Coordinates of C-alpha atoms in Angstrom, one line a residue:
Chain A
M1 CA -15.0 -7.1 7.0
E2 CA -15.6 -11.0 8.6
Y3 CA -18.6 -12.9 8.3
L4 CA -20.0 -15.7 10.6
I5 CA -23.8 -17.2 10.2
G6 CA -25.4 -19.8 11.8
I7 CA -28.8 -21.3 11.8
Q8 CA -29.9 -24.4 13.7
G9 CA -32.7 -26.4 12.5
P10 CA -34.5 -29.4 14.5
D11 CA -31.5 -31.9 14.3
Y12 CA -28.7 -30.0 13.0
V13 CA -26.9 -27.0 12.5
L14 CA -25.5 -24.9 9.4
V15 CA -22.5 -22.9 9.6
A16 CA -21.0 -20.9 7.1
A17 CA -17.9 -18.5 7.3
D18 CA -16.2 -16.0 4.5
N19 CA -12.7 -17.2 3.1
V20 CA -10.8 -13.7 3.0
A21 CA -7.8 -13.6 5.2
A22 CA -7.0 -9.6 4.9
S23 CA -4.4 -7.3 6.1
S24 CA -4.9 -3.8 6.1
I25 CA -6.4 -3.4 2.7
I26 CA -5.2 -6.5 1.1
Q27 CA -6.5 -9.8 0.9
M28 CA -3.8 -12.2 2.0
K29 CA -5.8 -15.0 1.1
H30 CA -8.8 -16.2 -0.6
D31 CA -9.2 -19.8 1.2
Y32 CA -8.9 -19.5 4.6
D33 CA -11.1 -21.4 7.1
K34 CA -12.4 -19.9 10.2
M35 CA -13.8 -22.8 11.4
F36 CA -12.0 -24.8 14.3
K37 CA -13.0 -28.4 15.1
L38 CA -13.4 -29.1 18.5
S39 CA -14.5 -32.4 18.9
E40 CA -16.3 -34.8 16.3
K41 CA -19.6 -32.8 16.8
I42 CA -18.2 -29.3 17.7
L43 CA -17.5 -26.6 15.6
L44 CA -15.7 -23.5 16.6
L45 CA -16.2 -20.1 14.1
C46 CA -13.8 -17.7 15.3
V47 CA -13.4 -14.0 13.9
G48 CA -11.3 -10.9 15.2
E49 CA -8.4 -9.4 15.6
A50 CA -5.3 -11.2 13.5
G51 CA -3.5 -13.5 16.2
D52 CA -6.2 -13.4 18.4
T53 CA -8.2 -15.8 16.8
V54 CA -6.0 -18.3 15.9
Q55 CA -4.4 -18.4 19.6
F56 CA -7.7 -18.3 21.3
A57 CA -9.3 -20.9 19.2
E58 CA -6.6 -23.2 19.4
Y59 CA -6.1 -22.9 22.8
I60 CA -10.0 -23.9 23.3
Q61 CA -9.3 -26.7 20.5
K62 CA -6.9 -28.4 22.6
N63 CA -8.5 -28.1 25.9
V64 CA -11.2 -29.5 24.6
Q65 CA -9.1 -32.4 23.4
L66 CA -7.6 -32.9 26.6
Y67 CA -10.8 -33.3 28.6
K68 CA -11.9 -36.1 25.9
M69 CA -8.3 -37.4 26.9
R70 CA -8.5 -37.3 30.5
N71 CA -11.8 -38.7 30.9
G72 CA -13.1 -40.3 28.0
Y73 CA -15.8 -38.9 27.0
E74 CA -16.4 -35.6 25.2
L75 CA -17.4 -32.2 26.3
S76 CA -21.4 -31.3 25.2
P77 CA -21.7 -28.3 23.2
S78 CA -23.2 -26.4 26.0
A79 CA -20.5 -27.1 28.2
A80 CA -17.6 -26.1 25.6
A81 CA -19.6 -22.9 25.2
N82 CA -19.7 -22.2 29.1
F83 CA -15.7 -23.2 29.0
T84 CA -14.9 -20.6 26.3
R85 CA -17.3 -17.8 27.6
K86 CA -15.2 -18.4 31.2
N87 CA -11.7 -18.0 29.5
L88 CA -13.3 -15.1 27.5
A89 CA -14.3 -13.5 30.7
D90 CA -11.1 -14.3 32.9
Y91 CA -8.7 -12.7 30.1
L92 CA -11.3 -9.8 29.7
R93 CA -10.4 -7.8 32.6
S94 CA -6.6 -8.7 32.2
R95 CA -3.8 -6.9 30.6
T96 CA -4.2 -9.1 27.5
P97 CA -7.9 -9.9 26.6
Y98 CA -8.5 -11.5 23.3
H99 CA -10.7 -9.8 20.8
V100 CA -12.5 -12.4 19.2
N101 CA -16.0 -13.1 17.9
L102 CA -17.6 -16.6 18.0
L103 CA -19.8 -19.0 17.2
L104 CA -20.0 -22.5 18.4
A105 CA -22.3 -25.2 17.1
G106 CA -22.8 -28.5 18.1
H107 CA -24.9 -31.5 18.1
D108 CA -25.6 -33.2 21.7
E109 CA -27.1 -36.4 21.7
S110 CA -29.4 -35.7 24.7
D111 CA -30.2 -32.0 24.1
G112 CA -30.0 -32.2 20.2
P113 CA -28.3 -29.1 18.0
G114 CA -26.9 -26.1 19.6
L115 CA -25.9 -22.6 18.5
F116 CA -23.9 -20.4 20.6
Y117 CA -23.5 -16.8 20.0
M118 CA -20.2 -15.5 22.1
D119 CA -18.9 -12.0 21.6
Y120 CA -15.5 -10.1 22.6
M121 CA -17.0 -9.0 25.8
A122 CA -17.6 -12.7 26.6
S123 CA -21.2 -12.7 26.4
L124 CA -23.0 -16.0 25.9
A125 CA -26.7 -16.6 24.4
K126 CA -27.9 -19.7 23.0
A127 CA -29.9 -18.9 19.6
P128 CA -31.7 -20.3 16.8
F129 CA -29.7 -18.3 14.3
A130 CA -27.2 -16.0 14.8
A131 CA -24.5 -14.0 12.5
H132 CA -21.3 -11.8 13.4
G133 CA -19.5 -9.0 11.3
Y134 CA -21.1 -5.9 9.6
G135 CA -22.5 -8.2 7.4
A136 CA -24.7 -9.1 10.4
F137 CA -26.4 -6.3 10.1
L138 CA -27.8 -6.7 6.4
T139 CA -28.7 -10.0 7.2
L140 CA -30.3 -10.8 10.4
S141 CA -33.7 -9.1 9.1
I142 CA -33.6 -11.8 6.3
L143 CA -33.2 -14.8 8.9
D144 CA -35.9 -13.1 11.1
R145 CA -38.1 -12.9 8.4
Y146 CA -37.7 -16.4 6.7
Y147 CA -36.6 -18.6 9.8
R148 CA -38.8 -21.1 10.7
P149 CA -37.6 -24.0 13.7
D150 CA -38.7 -26.6 11.2
L151 CA -36.8 -26.0 8.6
S152 CA -35.6 -28.3 6.3
R153 CA -32.1 -28.9 5.3
D154 CA -32.4 -27.6 1.9
E155 CA -34.5 -24.8 2.9
A156 CA -31.6 -23.9 5.5
V157 CA -29.2 -23.9 2.7
E158 CA -31.7 -21.9 0.4
L159 CA -31.9 -19.3 3.5
L160 CA -28.1 -19.1 3.6
R161 CA -27.9 -18.5 0.1
K162 CA -30.5 -15.7 0.4
C163 CA -28.2 -14.0 3.0
V164 CA -25.0 -14.2 1.4
E165 CA -26.5 -12.8 -2.2
E166 CA -27.9 -9.9 0.0
L167 CA -24.3 -9.7 1.3
N168 CA -22.9 -9.6 -2.4
K169 CA -25.8 -6.8 -3.2
R170 CA -25.3 -4.4 -0.5
F171 CA -21.8 -4.8 1.7
I172 CA -19.1 -2.5 0.4
L173 CA -16.6 -5.2 0.6
N174 CA -16.1 -7.9 -1.8
L175 CA -16.5 -11.3 -0.2
P176 CA -16.5 -13.8 -2.8
S177 CA -16.6 -17.2 -1.3
F178 CA -17.9 -18.9 1.9
N179 CA -17.4 -22.2 3.7
V180 CA -20.2 -24.4 4.6
R181 CA -20.5 -27.0 7.2
L182 CA -23.1 -29.2 8.1
I183 CA -23.6 -30.7 11.8
D184 CA -25.8 -33.6 13.0
K185 CA -25.8 -36.6 14.9
D186 CA -23.5 -38.2 12.4
G187 CA -20.9 -35.7 12.8
I188 CA -19.5 -32.7 11.0
H189 CA -20.2 -32.4 6.9
D190 CA -18.6 -30.1 4.6
M191 CA -21.2 -29.0 2.0
E192 CA -20.5 -26.9 -1.2
K193 CA -18.5 -23.7 -1.0
I194 CA -21.1 -21.0 -2.2
T195 CA -19.4 -18.8 -4.6
L196 CA -20.6 -15.6 -5.8
I197 CA -19.8 -13.9 -9.0
A198 CA -19.2 -10.2 -8.2
K199 CA -21.7 -7.7 -9.4
Chain B
F1 CA 12.5 -1.6 6.6
V2 CA 12.8 1.0 9.6
G3 CA 16.4 1.5 11.3
M4 CA 17.9 0.8 14.0
I5 CA 16.1 2.9 17.2
L6 CA 18.9 5.1 18.6
H7 CA 17.0 7.9 20.8
Q8 CA 14.1 6.6 22.8
N9 CA 11.6 8.8 24.3
P10 CA 12.9 9.0 28.3
S11 CA 9.3 8.6 29.7
C12 CA 8.8 5.8 28.2
D13 CA 9.8 3.0 30.7
W14 CA 9.2 -0.4 29.3
K15 CA 9.9 -2.3 32.8
T16 CA 6.5 0.0 33.8
Y17 CA 4.3 -2.5 31.1
G18 CA 5.6 -5.5 33.1
F19 CA 6.3 -7.7 29.8
Q20 CA 7.8 -11.0 31.0
L21 CA 11.0 -10.7 28.8
F22 CA 12.4 -13.8 30.7
P23 CA 15.6 -15.0 29.1
F24 CA 17.0 -11.9 27.2
P25 CA 19.4 -10.3 29.0
A26 CA 20.6 -8.4 26.0
L27 CA 17.3 -6.7 26.1
E28 CA 17.5 -5.4 29.4
T29 CA 19.1 -1.8 28.5
D30 CA 18.4 0.8 30.8
Y31 CA 17.5 3.6 29.2
H32 CA 17.2 6.1 31.9
N33 CA 21.0 5.6 32.9
L34 CA 21.9 6.2 28.7
E35 CA 20.3 9.6 28.9
L36 CA 21.8 10.6 32.1
E37 CA 25.2 9.6 31.2
R38 CA 24.5 11.5 27.8
L39 CA 23.6 14.8 29.7
K40 CA 26.6 14.6 31.7
K41 CA 29.0 14.3 28.8
S42 CA 27.3 17.5 27.6
Q43 CA 28.4 19.2 30.1
T44 CA 31.8 19.7 28.6
N45 CA 30.4 21.0 25.7
W46 CA 29.2 24.2 27.0
G47 CA 26.1 22.5 28.6
D48 CA 24.5 21.8 24.8
P49 CA 22.2 18.9 25.2
Q50 CA 23.5 16.0 23.5
H51 CA 20.8 15.2 20.9
I52 CA 21.3 18.2 18.8
Y53 CA 24.3 16.5 17.6
M54 CA 22.4 13.5 16.4
P55 CA 20.7 13.5 12.8
P56 CA 17.2 13.7 13.3
F57 CA 15.6 10.6 13.9
P58 CA 12.0 10.4 14.4
Q59 CA 10.5 9.6 18.1
A60 CA 10.7 5.9 18.1
T61 CA 7.7 4.3 18.0
P62 CA 6.5 4.1 21.9
F63 CA 6.5 0.8 23.5
I64 CA 2.7 0.9 23.8
S65 CA 0.6 -1.5 25.6
R66 CA -1.5 -3.7 23.3
R67 CA -4.9 -2.1 23.9
T68 CA -4.6 1.7 23.9
S69 CA -7.9 3.2 23.4
R70 CA -10.4 0.5 23.9
F71 CA -9.8 -1.0 27.7
G72 CA -7.5 1.9 29.2
P73 CA -6.3 5.7 28.6
P74 CA -4.0 5.9 25.7
N75 CA -0.2 6.0 26.9
H76 CA 1.0 7.7 23.7
V77 CA -0.3 9.1 20.6
L78 CA 1.3 8.8 17.7
T79 CA 2.4 11.7 15.8
V80 CA 1.3 11.0 12.4
Q81 CA -2.8 9.9 11.4
R82 CA -2.5 7.5 8.5
P83 CA -5.8 6.8 6.4
F84 CA -4.9 3.1 6.9
P85 CA -2.2 1.4 8.8
L86 CA 0.5 1.3 6.5
S87 CA 3.3 -1.4 7.2
H88 CA 7.0 -0.9 7.3
G89 CA 8.9 0.2 4.5
T90 CA 10.0 -2.0 2.5
T91 CA 8.8 -4.3 0.0
T92 CA 9.4 -8.3 0.1
L93 CA 7.3 -11.0 -1.5
G94 CA 7.5 -14.9 -1.7
F95 CA 5.5 -16.9 -4.2
I96 CA 5.5 -20.7 -5.3
F97 CA 5.7 -22.0 -9.0
Q98 CA 6.5 -25.5 -10.5
G99 CA 10.2 -25.0 -10.1
G100 CA 10.2 -24.3 -6.5
V101 CA 10.0 -20.8 -4.3
I102 CA 11.3 -17.6 -5.3
A103 CA 11.8 -14.9 -2.7
A104 CA 12.6 -11.2 -3.4
A105 CA 13.2 -7.9 -1.4
D106 CA 14.3 -4.5 -1.7
T107 CA 17.4 -3.4 0.2
R108 CA 16.7 0.0 1.5
A109 CA 16.5 0.7 5.1
S110 CA 14.7 3.4 6.0
A111 CA 14.4 5.3 9.2
G112 CA 11.4 8.1 8.7
G113 CA 12.6 9.8 5.9
L114 CA 16.3 9.1 5.6
V115 CA 17.4 6.4 3.9
A116 CA 19.8 4.8 7.0
C117 CA 21.1 2.1 4.8
P118 CA 21.1 1.3 0.9
A119 CA 22.7 -2.6 1.3
V120 CA 20.5 -4.3 3.7
H121 CA 19.9 -8.0 3.5
K122 CA 16.2 -8.4 4.3
I123 CA 16.3 -12.3 3.2
T124 CA 18.2 -14.1 5.5
P125 CA 18.9 -18.1 4.9
I126 CA 18.0 -19.9 8.5
H127 CA 18.4 -23.5 7.4
S128 CA 19.7 -25.5 4.6
H129 CA 16.3 -25.0 3.1
L130 CA 14.6 -22.2 5.1
V131 CA 14.8 -18.5 4.3
V132 CA 13.0 -15.6 6.0
T133 CA 12.3 -12.2 4.4
S134 CA 11.7 -9.5 7.1
S135 CA 10.1 -6.3 7.2
G136 CA 9.4 -3.8 10.1
S137 CA 11.8 -3.0 12.6
G138 CA 15.4 -4.0 11.7
A139 CA 16.4 -4.5 14.9
D140 CA 13.7 -6.8 16.1
C141 CA 13.9 -8.8 13.0
M142 CA 17.6 -9.6 13.2
L143 CA 17.1 -10.4 16.7
W144 CA 14.2 -12.7 16.0
E145 CA 15.8 -14.4 13.2
R146 CA 18.7 -15.3 15.2
I147 CA 16.1 -16.8 18.0
L148 CA 14.5 -18.9 15.1
I149 CA 18.0 -20.3 14.0
R150 CA 18.9 -21.2 17.5
E151 CA 15.5 -22.6 18.0
I152 CA 15.2 -24.5 15.0
R153 CA 18.7 -26.1 15.4
L154 CA 18.1 -27.1 19.2
Y155 CA 14.8 -28.8 18.1
E156 CA 17.1 -30.7 15.4
L157 CA 19.9 -31.7 17.9
R158 CA 17.3 -32.7 20.9
H159 CA 15.1 -34.9 18.5
K160 CA 17.3 -35.8 15.9
R161 CA 15.0 -34.4 12.9
R162 CA 14.4 -31.7 11.2
L163 CA 11.6 -29.2 12.5
S164 CA 9.0 -29.1 9.8
I165 CA 8.2 -26.1 7.9
R166 CA 4.9 -25.2 9.3
A167 CA 5.8 -26.3 12.9
S168 CA 8.8 -23.4 12.6
A169 CA 6.4 -20.9 11.5
K170 CA 4.0 -22.1 14.4
L171 CA 6.9 -21.6 16.9
L172 CA 7.8 -18.1 15.5
S173 CA 4.4 -17.0 15.9
C174 CA 4.0 -18.8 19.6
M175 CA 7.3 -16.6 20.4
L176 CA 6.2 -13.1 18.8
H177 CA 2.7 -13.8 20.8
P178 CA 3.9 -12.1 24.0
F179 CA 5.1 -9.1 22.1
K180 CA 2.0 -8.2 20.3
G181 CA 2.0 -4.8 20.0
T182 CA 5.8 -4.2 18.6
D183 CA 6.4 -3.5 15.0
V184 CA 8.0 -6.9 13.8
C185 CA 6.9 -8.6 10.7
V186 CA 8.3 -11.7 9.1
A187 CA 7.4 -13.0 6.1
L188 CA 8.9 -16.6 6.1
T189 CA 9.9 -18.1 3.0
L190 CA 10.2 -21.9 3.8
G191 CA 10.8 -24.6 1.3
P192 CA 8.0 -25.6 -0.8
R193 CA 5.6 -23.3 1.2
V194 CA 5.5 -19.5 1.8
I195 CA 4.4 -18.6 5.3
Y196 CA 3.4 -15.2 6.5
V197 CA 4.1 -14.6 10.2
C198 CA 3.5 -11.3 11.7
S199 CA 4.1 -9.9 15.5
D200 CA 0.3 -9.3 15.8
G201 CA -0.2 -13.1 15.7
A202 CA -1.4 -13.8 11.7
R203 CA -0.1 -16.8 10.7
L204 CA -0.9 -17.3 7.0
Q205 CA 0.3 -20.2 4.6
G206 CA -0.4 -19.0 1.1
D207 CA 1.2 -19.4 -2.4
I208 CA 1.6 -15.5 -3.0
I209 CA 2.5 -13.2 0.0
S210 CA 4.1 -9.9 -0.2
V211 CA 4.8 -7.4 3.0
G212 CA 5.4 -4.4 3.4
S213 CA 4.8 -0.4 2.2
G214 CA 5.4 -1.6 -1.0
S215 CA 3.5 -4.6 -1.1
P216 CA 0.3 -3.2 -3.2
Y217 CA 2.0 -2.1 -5.8
A218 CA 3.9 -5.9 -5.9
Y219 CA 0.8 -7.6 -5.6
G220 CA -0.6 -5.6 -9.0
V221 CA 2.6 -7.0 -10.9
L222 CA 2.4 -10.4 -9.4
D223 CA -1.2 -11.2 -9.9
G224 CA -1.2 -10.3 -13.4
G225 CA 2.1 -12.4 -14.4
L226 CA 2.1 -15.2 -12.0
S227 CA 1.3 -19.1 -13.0
W228 CA 2.3 -22.0 -11.6
S229 CA 3.9 -23.1 -15.1
L230 CA 6.2 -20.4 -15.2
S231 CA 10.2 -21.5 -16.2
K232 CA 12.5 -20.4 -13.4
E233 CA 13.8 -17.2 -15.4
E234 CA 10.4 -16.3 -16.1
A235 CA 9.8 -16.2 -12.5
I236 CA 12.9 -14.6 -11.3
S237 CA 12.3 -11.8 -13.9
L238 CA 8.7 -11.8 -12.7
A239 CA 9.7 -11.3 -9.1
R240 CA 12.4 -8.5 -10.0
E241 CA 9.9 -6.5 -11.8
A242 CA 7.6 -6.5 -9.1
V243 CA 9.9 -5.3 -6.6
F244 CA 11.1 -2.7 -9.0
R245 CA 7.7 -1.5 -9.6
A246 CA 7.1 -1.1 -5.9
T247 CA 10.4 0.5 -5.3
H248 CA 9.3 3.0 -8.4
R249 CA 6.1 4.3 -6.4
D250 CA 7.0 3.4 -2.7
A251 CA 9.5 5.7 -1.1
Y252 CA 10.5 3.7 1.5
S253 CA 11.8 1.0 -1.1
G254 CA 14.5 1.2 -3.4
N255 CA 18.0 0.4 -4.1
N256 CA 18.9 -3.1 -5.3
V257 CA 16.8 -6.2 -5.2
D258 CA 17.8 -9.3 -3.5
L259 CA 16.3 -12.7 -5.0
F260 CA 16.6 -16.2 -3.9
H261 CA 15.4 -19.0 -5.4
I262 CA 14.8 -22.1 -3.2
D263 CA 14.4 -25.3 -5.3
F264 CA 14.2 -28.1 -3.2
L265 CA 18.0 -28.8 -3.3
R266 CA 19.6 -25.4 -2.4
V267 CA 19.0 -21.8 -2.1
L268 CA 20.5 -19.8 -5.0
H269 CA 21.0 -16.1 -4.4
E270 CA 21.3 -13.4 -6.7
T271 CA 21.3 -9.3 -6.5
Y272 CA 20.2 -7.1 -9.3
N273 CA 20.5 -3.6 -9.4
V274 CA 17.1 -1.6 -9.6
Y275 CA 17.5 1.2 -12.2
P276 CA 18.5 4.4 -10.6
T277 CA 15.3 6.6 -9.9
F278 CA 16.9 10.0 -9.0
K279 CA 17.7 12.5 -11.8
G280 CA 20.9 14.0 -12.3
H281 CA 24.1 11.5 -12.0
S282 CA 23.2 8.0 -11.9
L283 CA 25.3 6.0 -9.3
N284 CA 26.2 2.3 -10.1
V285 CA 26.1 1.0 -6.8
T286 CA 28.0 -2.1 -7.2
T287 CA 31.3 -0.5 -8.5
G288 CA 30.6 3.0 -6.7
K289 CA 31.5 5.0 -9.4
W290 CA 29.2 7.9 -11.3

């Protein structure tokens, strides 16, 4: 139903998410933003069960901000990812687990760019590229085939476009538009929305 | 719009689920004692069980825990399997246009296959500029509307300024979060915004929102005819048409159409009769004559 994708380059991370907010068979919103800005250089992409996504993502967002207020400096992407995973794990075996799938993308001054894949089972993996949702089944092989660690930004956007066109062609659900953002040492940049015409 | 739940499965004791229901003493009804008292009374009625004298309301949707099959054994099995989750028996909608916001809803309260009440107010003004449309369990919606009214008023008194529209929606969403899994669904139509808040935690702001079992039918009419530059009369007639079409096709929506227009100054309320949809005699609902 929902789709997230992230591609890490040599000094940037490119992330995209679809724009559909659905409730059973109805698309309630066509321009819904699934990315949450944790800090100047960290983005959290969150999909999953209806209320859990916003509640959990905002909880992580506010806690990361609180850390910055208390200590004067921001959490690194790796630390934020581990904090998020710890929260998922703590709630996993409670009566109210959060059913959310996450991608955390960020840029660190010392470590460089990082893309972290997190699951509702509180798994965490740092990956060069990752995707969530049913669309991931269709697009991971494209990413395997064409990904190189030294992709330029234009090539990464081109690769993203390939994935999205494959979804448009083969995915049963209609995902017409995607938000695209790029994170590098200068922060988070909004890129042009990818809008597809239904075939 | 499911009516009040009168008969509760006695084996469903919500105290065992341990929900934190803190300052709501009104909700602490002891269902066990209620059942026993009924049974005691029935001893004078030749020992007949009391429940056969009640109309055949469906088994109340059990107060199931949030995750049934995934993380634990399912506590109760729903009797009817639906092809997709069909939300509550109502049609409510709200949309924005140049002249303000229109909120419309039908007025039927259904309990299973019974029309419990043909003239229910599903749209409630909760503030001078805020209006709430509700769908789902009627009792839950009434309760949460009153709680929201109280909380907005308390904020206004404490902080000497109005709570913003998005903040009201977020407040309701956060208050409903512990009750995830119950069947409340409230679509807020507030001031110059339409916000959809659901008990499963969803909170969406949009230009057109429709909630309920009749919502697909309403969307069909709305999406075709809606534009920003409608006049007030056109917008009202479009909303009326959308709810009417939904009541025509949906069994759980019907009777009248309640319409609210909010134009930043005041809330205007009108009620329109839907054309009676049953054959034979037609009853004029307002005058009560055939």
